[in-house]
C-alpha cells in the first residue's frame, strides 16, 4: 500500500531572522533586579562573612553578590549586614578589605540619595522558617554545638540555597543525610569544624 502513498519532504521551520539594529530582550528574574532584596540571601552572605576561619574565596563571593544589591536602610538595620560589611573593611586581606569598602561606600551613597524609596523585600513565610529552625536544631545536636552557632547556620543556609530556596523533599533528605553523617563520622565532623572541609563541599557531597 505504501507504494501508492506520495510522501513529500518535511519542511524545516525557518529561524526568525534578526533585523539589523533590532534589540534582543532577555527576561530578568526578580532576584536579578538590584532593588529587589531576597532577605535569605542577605542573611546567608552575612553568615558567610561572620564565620570564623572563613575562606577568602567564600568571603569574596559573598561581597561580590552583595555588591549587586541595593538594600534599603531598614534591611541594613534589621539584618545588620551593614555593620558586618563595615567590620569587614578592616580585614587583613587587602582584596577583601578593598571590596568591602567598595560595597559599603556604594550602599551609603545609595541610602543618602534614596532614603525615602524602599526596596522590595522577599522573605520566607512563618511555616518555612519553623521547618528550617527544626533542621538547625537537628544539625546542632549532631555536631554538639548550639543551634545559634555560626557553623550550624552556615550549613543549614547552604542546604536551603542548594535546594533552590525551598523546603522540599531534597532539602529534608539532605538534612537527614547530613545529620546522620555528622553524628556517626567523627573525622567528617572534625574536618568541618576546623575548616578543612568547606560548608559548600560538605552539603554538595551529601545532597540528595
C-alpha positions as a Python dict, from the first residue, in 0.01 Angstrom:
ca = {
    (1, 'X'): (0, 0, 0),
    (2, 'X'): (292, 231, 77),
    (3, 'X'): (394, 246, -289),
    (4, 'X'): (75, 437, -369),
    (5, 'X'): (140, 695, -96),
    (6, 'X'): (322, 1001, -212),
    (7, 'X'): (548, 1140, 60),
    (8, 'X'): (664, 1497, 49),
    (9, 'X'): (986, 1601, 224),
    (10, 'X'): (950, 1752, 572),
    (11, 'X'): (989, 2123, 588),
    (12, 'X'): (1238, 2250, 840),
    (13, 'X'): (1093, 2556, 1016),
    (14, 'X'): (1288, 2866, 931),
    (15, 'X'): (1458, 3050, 1214),
    (16, 'X'): (1335, 3405, 1253),
    (17, 'X'): (1587, 3647, 1112),
    (18, 'X'): (1702, 3943, 1315),
    (19, 'X'): (1686, 4282, 1152),
    (20, 'X'): (1996, 4494, 1170),
    (21, 'X'): (1994, 4707, 1483),
    (22, 'X'): (1698, 4520, 1636),
    (23, 'X'): (1723, 4486, 2016),
    (24, 'X'): (1721, 4147, 2183),
    (25, 'X'): (1548, 4146, 2520),
    (26, 'X'): (1639, 3897, 2790),
    (27, 'X'): (1384, 3816, 3058),
    (28, 'X'): (1507, 3911, 3404),
    (29, 'X'): (1436, 3716, 3721),
    (30, 'X'): (1304, 3900, 4024),
    (31, 'X'): (1626, 3818, 4212),
    (32, 'X'): (1841, 3983, 3944),
    (33, 'X'): (1685, 4327, 3998),
    (34, 'X'): (1905, 4548, 4214),
    (35, 'X'): (1616, 4697, 4416),
    (36, 'X'): (1467, 4354, 4490),
    (37, 'X'): (1630, 4215, 4804),
    (38, 'X'): (1586, 3849, 4898),
    (39, 'X'): (1636, 3859, 5274),
    (40, 'X'): (1751, 3496, 5282),
    (41, 'X'): (2039, 3580, 5050),
    (42, 'X'): (2141, 3876, 5266),
    (43, 'X'): (2134, 3658, 5577),
    (44, 'X'): (2334, 3384, 5401),
    (45, 'X'): (2608, 3623, 5291),
    (46, 'X'): (2615, 3775, 5638),
    (47, 'X'): (2662, 3429, 5793),
    (48, 'X'): (2946, 3358, 5549),
    (49, 'X'): (3126, 3682, 5639),
    (50, 'X'): (3080, 3626, 6012),
    (51, 'X'): (3204, 3266, 6028),
    (52, 'X'): (3546, 3239, 6193),
    (53, 'X'): (3808, 3087, 5964),
    (54, 'X'): (3603, 3151, 5651),
    (55, 'X'): (3798, 3108, 5326),
    (56, 'X'): (3900, 3410, 5121),
    (57, 'X'): (3716, 3267, 4820),
    (58, 'X'): (3386, 3249, 5008),
    (59, 'X'): (3424, 3598, 5154),
    (60, 'X'): (3493, 3750, 4814),
    (61, 'X'): (3197, 3561, 4667),
    (62, 'X'): (2966, 3696, 4938),
    (63, 'X'): (3090, 4054, 4892),
    (64, 'X'): (3058, 4036, 4513),
    (65, 'X'): (2699, 3919, 4545),
    (66, 'X'): (2622, 4190, 4799),
    (67, 'X'): (2773, 4445, 4562),
    (68, 'X'): (2497, 4361, 4312),
    (69, 'X'): (2222, 4468, 4554),
    (70, 'X'): (2095, 4794, 4698),
    (71, 'X'): (1923, 4713, 5029),
    (72, 'X'): (1712, 4977, 5198),
    (73, 'X'): (1811, 5140, 5526),
    (74, 'X'): (1555, 4920, 5703),
    (75, 'X'): (1708, 4600, 5560),
    (76, 'X'): (2056, 4714, 5663),
    (77, 'X'): (1926, 4775, 6014),
    (78, 'X'): (1720, 4460, 6065),
    (79, 'X'): (1972, 4218, 5914),
    (80, 'X'): (2278, 4408, 6047),
    (81, 'X'): (2451, 4336, 5716),
    (82, 'X'): (2571, 4697, 5704),
    (83, 'X'): (2756, 4651, 6033),
    (84, 'X'): (2917, 4328, 5912),
    (85, 'X'): (3034, 4482, 5582),
    (86, 'X'): (3169, 4782, 5773),
    (87, 'X'): (3362, 4547, 6002),
    (88, 'X'): (3495, 4353, 5701),
    (89, 'X'): (3655, 4673, 5569),
    (90, 'X'): (3923, 4617, 5836),
    (91, 'X'): (4004, 4264, 5717),
    (92, 'X'): (4377, 4192, 5696),
    (93, 'X'): (4347, 4071, 5337),
    (94, 'X'): (4372, 4378, 5107),
    (95, 'X'): (4147, 4226, 4839),
    (96, 'X'): (3870, 4150, 5087),
    (97, 'X'): (3911, 4486, 5257),
    (98, 'X'): (3902, 4676, 4926),
    (99, 'X'): (3584, 4505, 4806),
    (100, 'X'): (3414, 4556, 5143),
    (101, 'X'): (3497, 4928, 5124),
    (102, 'X'): (3351, 4943, 4774),
    (103, 'X'): (3024, 4778, 4885),
    (104, 'X'): (2997, 4998, 5195),
    (105, 'X'): (3057, 5320, 5000),
    (106, 'X'): (2805, 5224, 4731),
    (107, 'X'): (2539, 5141, 4988),
    (108, 'X'): (2600, 5459, 5188),
    (109, 'X'): (2571, 5674, 4875),
    (110, 'X'): (2254, 5492, 4772),
    (111, 'X'): (2091, 5540, 5113),
    (112, 'X'): (2174, 5912, 5113),
    (113, 'X'): (2018, 5958, 4768),
    (114, 'X'): (1719, 5723, 4803),
    (115, 'X'): (1632, 5723, 5172),
    (116, 'X'): (1258, 5750, 5107),
    (117, 'X'): (1246, 5486, 4832),
    (118, 'X'): (1201, 5142, 4990),
    (119, 'X'): (1335, 4829, 4825),
    (120, 'X'): (1116, 4527, 4755),
    (121, 'X'): (1186, 4265, 5023),
    (122, 'X'): (1129, 3891, 4971),
    (123, 'X'): (1107, 3687, 5292),
    (124, 'X'): (1035, 3325, 5390),
    (125, 'X'): (691, 3252, 5536),
    (126, 'X'): (644, 3153, 5901),
    (127, 'X'): (593, 2783, 5825),
    (128, 'X'): (914, 2763, 5624),
    (129, 'X'): (1109, 2938, 5899),
    (130, 'X'): (971, 2689, 6153),
    (131, 'X'): (1080, 2389, 5945),
    (132, 'X'): (1424, 2539, 5894),
    (133, 'X'): (1460, 2611, 6264),
    (134, 'X'): (1391, 2245, 6337),
    (135, 'X'): (1654, 2145, 6079),
    (136, 'X'): (1909, 2366, 6257),
    (137, 'X'): (1824, 2201, 6587),
    (138, 'X'): (1893, 1856, 6440),
    (139, 'X'): (2218, 1974, 6281),
    (140, 'X'): (2334, 2138, 6603),
    (141, 'X'): (2269, 1821, 6802),
    (142, 'X'): (2462, 1610, 6551),
    (143, 'X'): (2760, 1846, 6578),
    (144, 'X'): (2750, 1908, 6950),
    (145, 'X'): (2707, 2282, 6900),
    (146, 'X'): (2449, 2542, 6997),
    (147, 'X'): (2170, 2596, 6746),
    (148, 'X'): (2276, 2960, 6711),
    (149, 'X'): (2636, 2870, 6629),
    (150, 'X'): (2763, 3027, 6307),
    (151, 'X'): (2871, 2695, 6159),
    (152, 'X'): (2526, 2541, 6209),
    (153, 'X'): (2366, 2846, 6046),
    (154, 'X'): (2606, 2829, 5751),
    (155, 'X'): (2533, 2460, 5690),
    (156, 'X'): (2154, 2500, 5701),
    (157, 'X'): (2158, 2810, 5482),
    (158, 'X'): (2379, 2629, 5229),
    (159, 'X'): (2135, 2334, 5222),
    (160, 'X'): (1848, 2577, 5165),
    (161, 'X'): (2044, 2754, 4891),
    (162, 'X'): (2134, 2431, 4711),
    (163, 'X'): (1768, 2325, 4736),
    (164, 'X'): (1663, 2630, 4529),
    (165, 'X'): (1550, 2807, 4847),
    (166, 'X'): (1274, 2552, 4904),
    (167, 'X'): (1198, 2325, 5198),
    (168, 'X'): (1121, 2038, 4964),
    (169, 'X'): (1193, 1665, 4961),
    (170, 'X'): (1552, 1726, 4858),
    (171, 'X'): (1604, 1969, 5145),
    (172, 'X'): (1466, 1724, 5402),
    (173, 'X'): (1666, 1428, 5266),
    (174, 'X'): (1986, 1631, 5260),
    (175, 'X'): (1937, 1745, 5620),
    (176, 'X'): (1871, 1388, 5735),
    (177, 'X'): (2179, 1261, 5550),
    (178, 'X'): (2397, 1533, 5699),
    (179, 'X'): (2267, 1472, 6050),
    (180, 'X'): (2341, 1101, 6024),
    (181, 'X'): (2689, 1158, 5875),
    (182, 'X'): (2793, 1424, 6126),
    (183, 'X'): (2664, 1219, 6417),
    (184, 'X'): (2842, 895, 6322),
    (185, 'X'): (3157, 1010, 6140),
    (186, 'X'): (3393, 1176, 6386),
    (187, 'X'): (3654, 1256, 6120),
    (188, 'X'): (3398, 1429, 5899),
    (189, 'X'): (3271, 1637, 6191),
    (190, 'X'): (3627, 1733, 6287),
    (191, 'X'): (3716, 1838, 5930),
    (192, 'X'): (3407, 2058, 5909),
    (193, 'X'): (3469, 2219, 6247),
    (194, 'X'): (3833, 2303, 6178),
    (195, 'X'): (3759, 2432, 5828),
    (196, 'X'): (3945, 2160, 5636),
    (197, 'X'): (3617, 2076, 5462),
    (198, 'X'): (3415, 2373, 5336),
    (199, 'X'): (3045, 2404, 5408),
    (200, 'X'): (2971, 2420, 5036),
    (201, 'X'): (3156, 2094, 4967),
    (202, 'X'): (3001, 1923, 5270),
    (203, 'X'): (2648, 1999, 5154),
    (204, 'X'): (2723, 1926, 4790),
    (205, 'X'): (2870, 1582, 4875),
    (206, 'X'): (2562, 1489, 5083),
    (207, 'X'): (2295, 1650, 4869),
    (208, 'X'): (2001, 1421, 4791),
}
